[in-house]
Coordinates of C-alpha atoms and ligand atoms in Angstrom, one line a residue:
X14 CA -1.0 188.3 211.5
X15 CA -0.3 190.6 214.3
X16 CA 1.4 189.7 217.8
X17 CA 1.2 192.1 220.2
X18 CA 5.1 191.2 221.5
X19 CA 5.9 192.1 217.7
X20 CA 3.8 195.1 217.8
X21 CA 5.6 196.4 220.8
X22 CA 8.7 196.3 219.5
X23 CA 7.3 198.1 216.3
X24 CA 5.7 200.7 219.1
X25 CA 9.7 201.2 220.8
X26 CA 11.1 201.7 217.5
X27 CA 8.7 204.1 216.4
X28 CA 8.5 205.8 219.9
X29 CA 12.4 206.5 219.4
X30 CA 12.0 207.8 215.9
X31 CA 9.3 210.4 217.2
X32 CA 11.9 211.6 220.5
X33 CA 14.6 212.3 218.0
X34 CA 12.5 214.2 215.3
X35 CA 11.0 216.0 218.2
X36 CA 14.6 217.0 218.7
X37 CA 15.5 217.8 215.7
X38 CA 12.0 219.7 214.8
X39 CA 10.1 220.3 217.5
X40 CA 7.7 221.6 215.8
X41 CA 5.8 219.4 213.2
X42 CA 6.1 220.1 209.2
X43 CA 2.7 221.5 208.5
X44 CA 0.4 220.1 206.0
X45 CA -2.1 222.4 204.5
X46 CA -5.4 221.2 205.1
X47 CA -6.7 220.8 201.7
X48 CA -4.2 219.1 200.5
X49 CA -4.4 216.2 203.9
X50 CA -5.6 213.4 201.9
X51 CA -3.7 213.4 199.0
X52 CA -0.4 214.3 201.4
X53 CA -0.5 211.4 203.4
X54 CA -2.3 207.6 202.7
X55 CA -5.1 207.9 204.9
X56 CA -7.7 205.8 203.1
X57 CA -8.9 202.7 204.2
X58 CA -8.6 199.9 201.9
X59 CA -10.1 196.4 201.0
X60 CA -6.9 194.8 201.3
X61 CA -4.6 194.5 203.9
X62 CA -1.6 196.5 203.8
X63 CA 2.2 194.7 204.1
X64 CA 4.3 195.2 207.0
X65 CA 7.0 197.1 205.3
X66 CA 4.3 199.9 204.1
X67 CA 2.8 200.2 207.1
X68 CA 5.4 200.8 209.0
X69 CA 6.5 203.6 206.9
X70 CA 2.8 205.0 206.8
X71 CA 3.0 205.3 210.1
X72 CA 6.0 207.1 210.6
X73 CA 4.8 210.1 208.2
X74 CA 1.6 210.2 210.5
X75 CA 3.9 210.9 213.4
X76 CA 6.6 213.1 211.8
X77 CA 3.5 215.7 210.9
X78 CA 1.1 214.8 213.7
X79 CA 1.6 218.8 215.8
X80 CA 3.9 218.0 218.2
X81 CA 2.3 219.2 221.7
X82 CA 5.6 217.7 223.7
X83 CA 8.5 219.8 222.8
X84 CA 9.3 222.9 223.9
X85 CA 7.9 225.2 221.0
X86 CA 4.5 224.1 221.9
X87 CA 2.7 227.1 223.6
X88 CA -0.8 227.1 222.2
X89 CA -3.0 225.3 224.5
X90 CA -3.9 224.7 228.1
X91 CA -1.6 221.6 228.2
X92 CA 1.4 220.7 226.8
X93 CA 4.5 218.2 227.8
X94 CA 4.9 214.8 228.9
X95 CA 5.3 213.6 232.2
X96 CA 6.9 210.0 232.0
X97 CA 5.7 208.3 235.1
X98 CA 2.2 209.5 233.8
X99 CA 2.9 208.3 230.3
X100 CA 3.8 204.7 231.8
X101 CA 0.7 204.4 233.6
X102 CA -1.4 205.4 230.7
X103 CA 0.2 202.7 228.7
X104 CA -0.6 200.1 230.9
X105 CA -3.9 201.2 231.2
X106 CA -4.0 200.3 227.8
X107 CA -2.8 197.3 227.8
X108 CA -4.8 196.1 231.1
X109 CA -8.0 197.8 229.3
X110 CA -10.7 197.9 232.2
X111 CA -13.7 199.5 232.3
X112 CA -14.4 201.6 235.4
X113 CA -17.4 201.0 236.3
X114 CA -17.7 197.8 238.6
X115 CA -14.9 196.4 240.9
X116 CA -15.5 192.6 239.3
X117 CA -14.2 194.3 236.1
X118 CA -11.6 197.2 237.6
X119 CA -10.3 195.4 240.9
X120 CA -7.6 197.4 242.5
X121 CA -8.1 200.4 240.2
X122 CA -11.3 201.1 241.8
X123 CA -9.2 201.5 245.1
X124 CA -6.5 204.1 242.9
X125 CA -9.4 206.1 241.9
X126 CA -10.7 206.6 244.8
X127 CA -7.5 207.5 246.4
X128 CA -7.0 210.3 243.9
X129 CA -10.7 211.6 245.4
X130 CA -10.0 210.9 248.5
X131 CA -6.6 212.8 248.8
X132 CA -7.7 215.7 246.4
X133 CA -10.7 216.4 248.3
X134 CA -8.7 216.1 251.6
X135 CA -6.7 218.7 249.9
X136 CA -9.5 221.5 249.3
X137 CA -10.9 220.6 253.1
X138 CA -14.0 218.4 251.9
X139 CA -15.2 216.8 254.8
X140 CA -15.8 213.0 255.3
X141 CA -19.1 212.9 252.7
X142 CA -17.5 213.5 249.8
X143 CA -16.3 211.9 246.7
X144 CA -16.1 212.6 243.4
X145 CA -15.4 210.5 239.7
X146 CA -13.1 211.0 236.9
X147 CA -15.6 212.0 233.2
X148 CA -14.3 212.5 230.2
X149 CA -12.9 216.0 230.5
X150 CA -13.7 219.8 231.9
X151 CA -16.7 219.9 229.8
X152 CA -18.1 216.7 231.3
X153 CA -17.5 217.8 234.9
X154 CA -18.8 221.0 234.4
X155 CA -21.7 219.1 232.8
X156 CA -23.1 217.1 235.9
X157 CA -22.0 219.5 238.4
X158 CA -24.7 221.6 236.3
X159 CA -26.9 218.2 236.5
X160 CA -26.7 217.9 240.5
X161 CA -27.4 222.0 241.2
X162 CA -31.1 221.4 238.8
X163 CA -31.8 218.1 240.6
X164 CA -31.3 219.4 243.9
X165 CA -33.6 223.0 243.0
X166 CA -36.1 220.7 240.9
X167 CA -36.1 217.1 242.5
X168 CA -39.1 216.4 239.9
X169 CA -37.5 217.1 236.9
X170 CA -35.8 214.3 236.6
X171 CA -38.7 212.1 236.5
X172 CA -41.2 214.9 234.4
X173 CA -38.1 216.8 232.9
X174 CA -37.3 220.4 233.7
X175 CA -40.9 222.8 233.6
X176 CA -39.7 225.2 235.9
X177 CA -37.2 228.5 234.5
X178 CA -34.3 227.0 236.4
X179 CA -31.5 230.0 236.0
X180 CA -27.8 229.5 236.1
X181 CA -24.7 231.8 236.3
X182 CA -21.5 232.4 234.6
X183 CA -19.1 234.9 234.3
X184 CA -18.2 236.2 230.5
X185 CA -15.2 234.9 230.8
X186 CA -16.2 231.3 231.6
X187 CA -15.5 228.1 229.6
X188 CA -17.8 228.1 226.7
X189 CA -19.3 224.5 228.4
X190 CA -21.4 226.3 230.2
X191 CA -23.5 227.2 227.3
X192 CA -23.8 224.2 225.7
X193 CA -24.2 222.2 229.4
X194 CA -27.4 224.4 230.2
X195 CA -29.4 223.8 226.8
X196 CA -28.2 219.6 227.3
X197 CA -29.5 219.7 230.7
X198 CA -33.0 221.3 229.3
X199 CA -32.0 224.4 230.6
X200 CA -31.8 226.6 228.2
X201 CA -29.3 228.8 226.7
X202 CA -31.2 231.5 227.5
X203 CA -31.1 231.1 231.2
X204 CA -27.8 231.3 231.4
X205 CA -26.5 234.8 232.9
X206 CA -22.9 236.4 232.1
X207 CA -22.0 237.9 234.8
X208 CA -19.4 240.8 233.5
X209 CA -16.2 240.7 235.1
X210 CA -13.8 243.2 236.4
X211 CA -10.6 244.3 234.9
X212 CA -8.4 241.4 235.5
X213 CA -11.2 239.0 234.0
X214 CA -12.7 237.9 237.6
X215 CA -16.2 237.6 238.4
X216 CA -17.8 240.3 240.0
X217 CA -19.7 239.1 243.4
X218 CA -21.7 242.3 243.5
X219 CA -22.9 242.0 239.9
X220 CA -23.8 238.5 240.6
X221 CA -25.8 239.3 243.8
X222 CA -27.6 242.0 241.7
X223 CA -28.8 239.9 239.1
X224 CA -30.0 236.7 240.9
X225 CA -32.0 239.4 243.0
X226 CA -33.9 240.6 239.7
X227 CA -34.3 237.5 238.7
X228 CA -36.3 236.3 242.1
X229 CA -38.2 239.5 241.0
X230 CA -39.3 238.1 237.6
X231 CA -40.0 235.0 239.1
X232 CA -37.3 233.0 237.9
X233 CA -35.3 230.0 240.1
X234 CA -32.1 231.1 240.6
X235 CA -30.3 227.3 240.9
X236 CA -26.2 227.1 239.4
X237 CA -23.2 229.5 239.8
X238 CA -20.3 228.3 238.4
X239 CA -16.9 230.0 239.7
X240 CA -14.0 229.9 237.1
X241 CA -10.7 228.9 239.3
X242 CA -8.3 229.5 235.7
X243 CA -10.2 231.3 233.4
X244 CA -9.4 230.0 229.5
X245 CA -7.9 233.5 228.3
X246 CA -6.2 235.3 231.0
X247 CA -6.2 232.3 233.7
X248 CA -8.0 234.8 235.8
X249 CA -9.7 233.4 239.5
X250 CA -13.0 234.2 240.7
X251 CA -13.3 235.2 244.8
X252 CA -14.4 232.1 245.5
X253 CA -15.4 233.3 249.2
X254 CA -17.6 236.4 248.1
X255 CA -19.2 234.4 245.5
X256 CA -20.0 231.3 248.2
X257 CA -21.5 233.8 250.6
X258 CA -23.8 234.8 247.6
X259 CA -25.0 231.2 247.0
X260 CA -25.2 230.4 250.5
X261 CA -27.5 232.9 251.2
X262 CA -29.8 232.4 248.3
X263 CA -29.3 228.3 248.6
X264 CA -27.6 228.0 244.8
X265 CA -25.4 225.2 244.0
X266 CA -21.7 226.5 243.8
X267 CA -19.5 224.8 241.0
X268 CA -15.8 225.9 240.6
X269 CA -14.6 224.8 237.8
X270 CA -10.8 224.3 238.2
X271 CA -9.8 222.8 234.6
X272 CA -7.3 224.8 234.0
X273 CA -5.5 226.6 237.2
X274 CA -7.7 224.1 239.9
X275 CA -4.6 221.7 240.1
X276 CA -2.7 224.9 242.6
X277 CA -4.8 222.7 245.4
X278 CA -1.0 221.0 245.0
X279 CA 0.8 224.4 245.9
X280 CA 1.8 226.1 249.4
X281 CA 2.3 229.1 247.7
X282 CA -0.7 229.1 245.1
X283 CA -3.6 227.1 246.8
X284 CA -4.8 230.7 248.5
X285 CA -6.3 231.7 244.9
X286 CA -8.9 229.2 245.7
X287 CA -9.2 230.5 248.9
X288 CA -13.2 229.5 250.6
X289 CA -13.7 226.3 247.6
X290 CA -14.3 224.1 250.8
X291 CA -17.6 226.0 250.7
X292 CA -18.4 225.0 247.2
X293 CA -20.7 221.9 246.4
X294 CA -18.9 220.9 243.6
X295 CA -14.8 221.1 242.4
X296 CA -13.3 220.1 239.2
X297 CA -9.7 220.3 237.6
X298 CA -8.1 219.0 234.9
X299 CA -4.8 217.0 235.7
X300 CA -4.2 216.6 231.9
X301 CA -3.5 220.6 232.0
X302 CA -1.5 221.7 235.2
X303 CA -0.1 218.1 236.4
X304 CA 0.9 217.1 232.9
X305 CA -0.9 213.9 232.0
X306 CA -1.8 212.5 228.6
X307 CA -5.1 213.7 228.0
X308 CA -8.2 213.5 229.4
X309 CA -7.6 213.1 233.1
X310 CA -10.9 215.0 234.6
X311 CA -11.3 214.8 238.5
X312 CA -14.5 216.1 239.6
X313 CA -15.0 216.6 243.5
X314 CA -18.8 216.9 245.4
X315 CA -19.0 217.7 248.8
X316 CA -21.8 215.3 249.8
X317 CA -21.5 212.3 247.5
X318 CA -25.1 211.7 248.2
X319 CA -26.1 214.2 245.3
X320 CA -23.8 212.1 242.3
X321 CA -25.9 209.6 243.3
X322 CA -29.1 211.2 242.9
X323 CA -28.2 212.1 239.9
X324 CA -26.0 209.5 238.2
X325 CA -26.9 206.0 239.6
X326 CA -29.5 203.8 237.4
X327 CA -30.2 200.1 238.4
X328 CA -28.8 197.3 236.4
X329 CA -28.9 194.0 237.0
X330 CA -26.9 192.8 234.8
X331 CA -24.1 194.8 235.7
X332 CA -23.8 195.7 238.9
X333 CA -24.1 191.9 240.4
X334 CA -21.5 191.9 243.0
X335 CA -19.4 194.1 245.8
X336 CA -21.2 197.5 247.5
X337 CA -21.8 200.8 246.2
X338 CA -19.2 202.1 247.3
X339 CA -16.8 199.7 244.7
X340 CA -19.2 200.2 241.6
X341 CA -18.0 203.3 240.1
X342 CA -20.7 203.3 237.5
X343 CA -22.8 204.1 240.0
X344 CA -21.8 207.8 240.5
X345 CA -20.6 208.3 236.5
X346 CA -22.4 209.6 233.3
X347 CA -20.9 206.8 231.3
X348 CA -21.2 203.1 231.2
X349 CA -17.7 201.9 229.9
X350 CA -15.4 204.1 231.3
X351 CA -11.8 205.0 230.7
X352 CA -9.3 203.8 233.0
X353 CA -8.2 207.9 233.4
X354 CA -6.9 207.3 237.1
X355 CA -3.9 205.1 236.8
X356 CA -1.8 207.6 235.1
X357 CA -2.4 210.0 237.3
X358 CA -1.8 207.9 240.1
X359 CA 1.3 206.7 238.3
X360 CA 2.6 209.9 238.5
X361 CA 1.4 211.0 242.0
X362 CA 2.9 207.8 243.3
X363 CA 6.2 208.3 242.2
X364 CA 6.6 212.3 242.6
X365 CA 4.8 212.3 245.9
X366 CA 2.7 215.6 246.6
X367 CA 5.6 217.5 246.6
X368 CA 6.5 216.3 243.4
X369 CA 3.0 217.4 241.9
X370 CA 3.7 220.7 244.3
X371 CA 6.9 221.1 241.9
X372 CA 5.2 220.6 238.8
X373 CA 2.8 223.4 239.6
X374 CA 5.1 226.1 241.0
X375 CA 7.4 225.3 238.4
X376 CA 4.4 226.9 235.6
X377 CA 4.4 229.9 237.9
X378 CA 7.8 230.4 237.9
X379 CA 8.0 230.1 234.0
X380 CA 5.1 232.5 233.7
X381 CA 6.9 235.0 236.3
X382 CA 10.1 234.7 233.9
X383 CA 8.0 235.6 230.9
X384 CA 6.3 238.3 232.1
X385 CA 9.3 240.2 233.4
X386 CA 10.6 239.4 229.9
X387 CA 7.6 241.0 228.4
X388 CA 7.5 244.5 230.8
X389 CA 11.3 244.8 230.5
X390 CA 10.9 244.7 226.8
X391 CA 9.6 248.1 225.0
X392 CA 8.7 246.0 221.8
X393 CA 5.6 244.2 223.7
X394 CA 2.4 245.1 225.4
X395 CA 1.5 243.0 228.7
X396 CA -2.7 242.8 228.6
X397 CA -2.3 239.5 231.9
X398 CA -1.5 239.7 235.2
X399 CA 0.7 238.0 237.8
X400 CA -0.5 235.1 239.3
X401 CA -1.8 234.1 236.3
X402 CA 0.2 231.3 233.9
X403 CA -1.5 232.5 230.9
X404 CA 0.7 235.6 229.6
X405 CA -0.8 238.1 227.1
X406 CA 0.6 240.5 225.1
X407 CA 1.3 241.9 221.8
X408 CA 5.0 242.3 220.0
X409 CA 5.4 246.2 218.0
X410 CA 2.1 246.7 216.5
X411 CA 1.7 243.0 214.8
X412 CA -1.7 241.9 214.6
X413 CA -1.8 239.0 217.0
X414 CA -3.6 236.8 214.7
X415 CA -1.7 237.8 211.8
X416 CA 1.5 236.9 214.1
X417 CA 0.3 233.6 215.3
X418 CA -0.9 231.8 211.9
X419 CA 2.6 232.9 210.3
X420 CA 4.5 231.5 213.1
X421 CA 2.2 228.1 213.0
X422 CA 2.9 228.3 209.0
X423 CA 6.7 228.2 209.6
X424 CA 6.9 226.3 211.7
X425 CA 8.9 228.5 214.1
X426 CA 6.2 227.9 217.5
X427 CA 2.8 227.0 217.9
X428 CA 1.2 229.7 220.3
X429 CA -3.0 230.9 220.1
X430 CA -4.5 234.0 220.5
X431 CA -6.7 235.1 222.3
X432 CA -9.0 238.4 223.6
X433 CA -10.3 240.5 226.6
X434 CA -12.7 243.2 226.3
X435 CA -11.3 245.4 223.6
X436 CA -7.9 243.6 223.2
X437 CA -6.7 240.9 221.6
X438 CA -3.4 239.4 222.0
X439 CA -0.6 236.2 221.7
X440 CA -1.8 234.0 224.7
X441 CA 1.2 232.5 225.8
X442 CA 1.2 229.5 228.3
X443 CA 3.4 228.2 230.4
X444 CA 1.6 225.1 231.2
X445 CA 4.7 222.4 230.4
X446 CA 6.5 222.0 233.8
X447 CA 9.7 220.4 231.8
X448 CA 10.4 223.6 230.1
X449 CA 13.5 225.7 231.5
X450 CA 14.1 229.8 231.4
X451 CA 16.2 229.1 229.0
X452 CA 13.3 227.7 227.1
X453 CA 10.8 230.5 227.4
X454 CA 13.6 233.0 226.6
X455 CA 14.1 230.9 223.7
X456 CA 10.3 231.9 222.4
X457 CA 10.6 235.3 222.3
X458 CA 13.9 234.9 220.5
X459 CA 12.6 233.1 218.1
X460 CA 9.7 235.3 217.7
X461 CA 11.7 238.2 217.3
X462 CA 14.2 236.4 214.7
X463 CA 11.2 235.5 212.6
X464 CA 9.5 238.9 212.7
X465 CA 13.0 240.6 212.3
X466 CA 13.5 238.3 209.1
X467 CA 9.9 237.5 207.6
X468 CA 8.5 241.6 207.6
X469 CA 6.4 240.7 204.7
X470 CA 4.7 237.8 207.0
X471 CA 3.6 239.7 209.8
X472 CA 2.0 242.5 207.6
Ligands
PLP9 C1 -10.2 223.4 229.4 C2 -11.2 224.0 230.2 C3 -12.5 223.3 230.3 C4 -12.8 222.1 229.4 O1 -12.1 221.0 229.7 P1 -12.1 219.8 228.6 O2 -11.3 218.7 229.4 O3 -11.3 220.4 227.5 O4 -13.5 219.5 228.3 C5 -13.4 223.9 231.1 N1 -13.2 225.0 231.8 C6 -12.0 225.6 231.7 C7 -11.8 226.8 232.6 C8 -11.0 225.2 230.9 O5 -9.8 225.8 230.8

């Protein structure tokens, strides 16, 4: 039988096994995918499984679990570990609320609300705002799409959606948008790309030009979403041109911030979102720029009225106590919900703004130190820009993808690919704020070592 003062011992042990192999291999030995179930004892038995066993079962699921931690770990839009975030995020688990009434959450109601209520103090919301931490990007990017149809369409939500409701994107959006329009009964097909210009941002005039044509064919125009970060070349859309476009024509305004919104924290960065205090909803991922286990989703509206319209059901036999303003469930898509904000608020609490402030401009400054790498190099092609933490480019005339699997396959570093208009490159990001210059120099060495040594690899 198990006891959890047992278990967490077991947990400490294991935890220090992983931090050394992490040093010793940052990245994880590699099991083919065809060969997962008969490499590792992954099958769920009838009988119970002695002590001794499991603990070694559990160690070979760590040791090739990809390690997203160390600092050969490029390929995604997070990456790292902050340890005040990590603590918080274990005791979330072990104080397991649900998030949606203050009987059940108590005092982290009040730390959720805090993180809204500085962020949104941060992008210049005014005192009618608030916001709730979903399940990720998607999710946000989700009921902001919800609130813009409810506030165009009021009856849909009672006779569902009859009228062609249209909403906006730029080609180089988050591929949420797609699927949010046909689940909110959209359609697929009344979503419009919006092409972008040559460093991947929206293009105001393009935008302006289409919802014209469709008021011309009748259609409603309803939902722009603004990319602050977009997924391939962390580009930022003019936030300010595109508001005085919705403004005019009375569209909701969505900036999705998952991955690059968190520069709200920066003095030097926060003018890339430059006019999102005009937007009716914001959203940014903290598990990406800030650092925290994953998901940590913080989605901003600037009248809190419309999350309610939206969001809030009656139930009596859960909300049976405290005000509206205590019963988070009122203003979220789920029931049960994730305690997401303590390890945030772990984190914030501890590193103070400036802290987070550090954590941001210290991506920037790792992105700056690869890109002069890359245009001081003759071997490698730069297809990003500054300002941007994504860095593109290609090494000689190696096919990115051919480069990037064969890297993954030995193990050397784990970095994606990725593609703009014609090109397609190695995305490297700079996302994990613990990584050092040396580290980033480190990469390309150990590119160029593996290339220099493998030429029948990268063929
Ligand atoms: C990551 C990302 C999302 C999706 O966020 P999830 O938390 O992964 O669902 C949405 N938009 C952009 C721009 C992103 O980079």
């Amino acid at each position: 039988m198990s006891n959890i003062q047992n278990d967490l011992v077991l947990f400490n042990e294991l935890v220090e096994e992983l931090l050394n192999e992490e040093q010793q291999h940052p990245v994880a030995d590699r099991i083919e995918a065809d060969e997962l179930y008969s490499a590792i004892d992954l099958k769920l038995n009838d009988s119970a499984m002695i002590d001794d066993d499991f603990k070694s079962l559990l160690r070979d699921v760590l040791v090739s679990t990809p390690k997203t931690a160390t600092h050969l770990f490029f390929n995604q839009l997070f990456g790292g570990r902050q340890s005040k975030a990590i603590l918080g995020d274990l005791l979330a688990v072990m104080l397991n609320n649900s998030m949606y009434t203050y009987k059940v959450a108590g005092p982290q109601v009040g730390i959720e609300q805090e993180i809204i209520r500085q962020s949104c103090n941060l992008i210049g919301y005014g005192p009618q705002s608030n916001g709730t931490i979903p399940t990720g990007g998607s999710m946000s990017n989700y009921m902001a799409l919800v609130m813009g149809r409810d506030v165009k369409d009021p009856d849909c939500r009672a006779e569902g959606v009859r009228k062609p409701l249209i909403a906006y994107t730029s080609k180089e959006s988050h591929y949420s948008n797609a699927k949010n329009v046909s689940f909110a009964g959209m359609g697929r097909n009344n979503l419009r790309f919006i092409p972008a210009d040559s460093l991947g941002r929206m293009i105001p005039e393009k935008l302006e030009e289409q919802i014209k044509q469709d008021i011309a064919d009748g259609y409603i125009p309803t939902y722009v979403n603004a990319t602050a970060g977009t997924t391939v070349l962390g580009a930022f859309d003019p936030i300010d041109k595109i508001a005085d476009i919705t403004e005019k024509y009375d569209i909701w305004l969505h900036v999705d911030g998952a991955y690059c919104g968190s520069v709200i924290f920066s003095e030097k960065y926060k003018h890339l979102l430059k006019g999102v205090e005009r937007s009716n909803s914001f959203s940014y991922n903290a598990h990406k720029m800030i650092g925290t286990p994953l998901t940590c989703s913080v989605i901003l509206v600037r009248d809190k009225k419309h999350l309610y319209n939206s969001f809030s059901n009656d139930a009596d036999y859960l909300y049976q106590t405290d005000g509206d303003d205590f019963n988070l469930g009122k203003t979220s898509f789920q029931c049960g919900r994730r305690n997401d904000a303590l390890k945030f608020w772990t984190l914030w609490k501890s590193v103070g703004t400036s802290g987070l402030k550090k954590i941001v401009d210290q991506q920037f400054y790792l992105a700056d130190v690869a890109r002069e790498y890359v245009r001081n190099h003759p071997d490698y092609t730069l297809y990003s820009f500054d300002d941007s933490i994504s860095i593109c480019f290609n090494y000689k005339d190696i096919d990115p993808t051919v480069l990037c699997t064969a890297l993954y396959e030995h193990q050397v570093t784990v970095v994606g690919f990725g593609s703009f208009n014609e090109d397609t490159f190695v995305r490297l990001v700079t996302i994990n704020a613990n990584n050092s210059k040396e580290d980033l120099l480190n990469f390309f060495k150990v590119l160029e070592d593996f290339v220099a040594n493998n030429p029948e690899a990268v063929r």
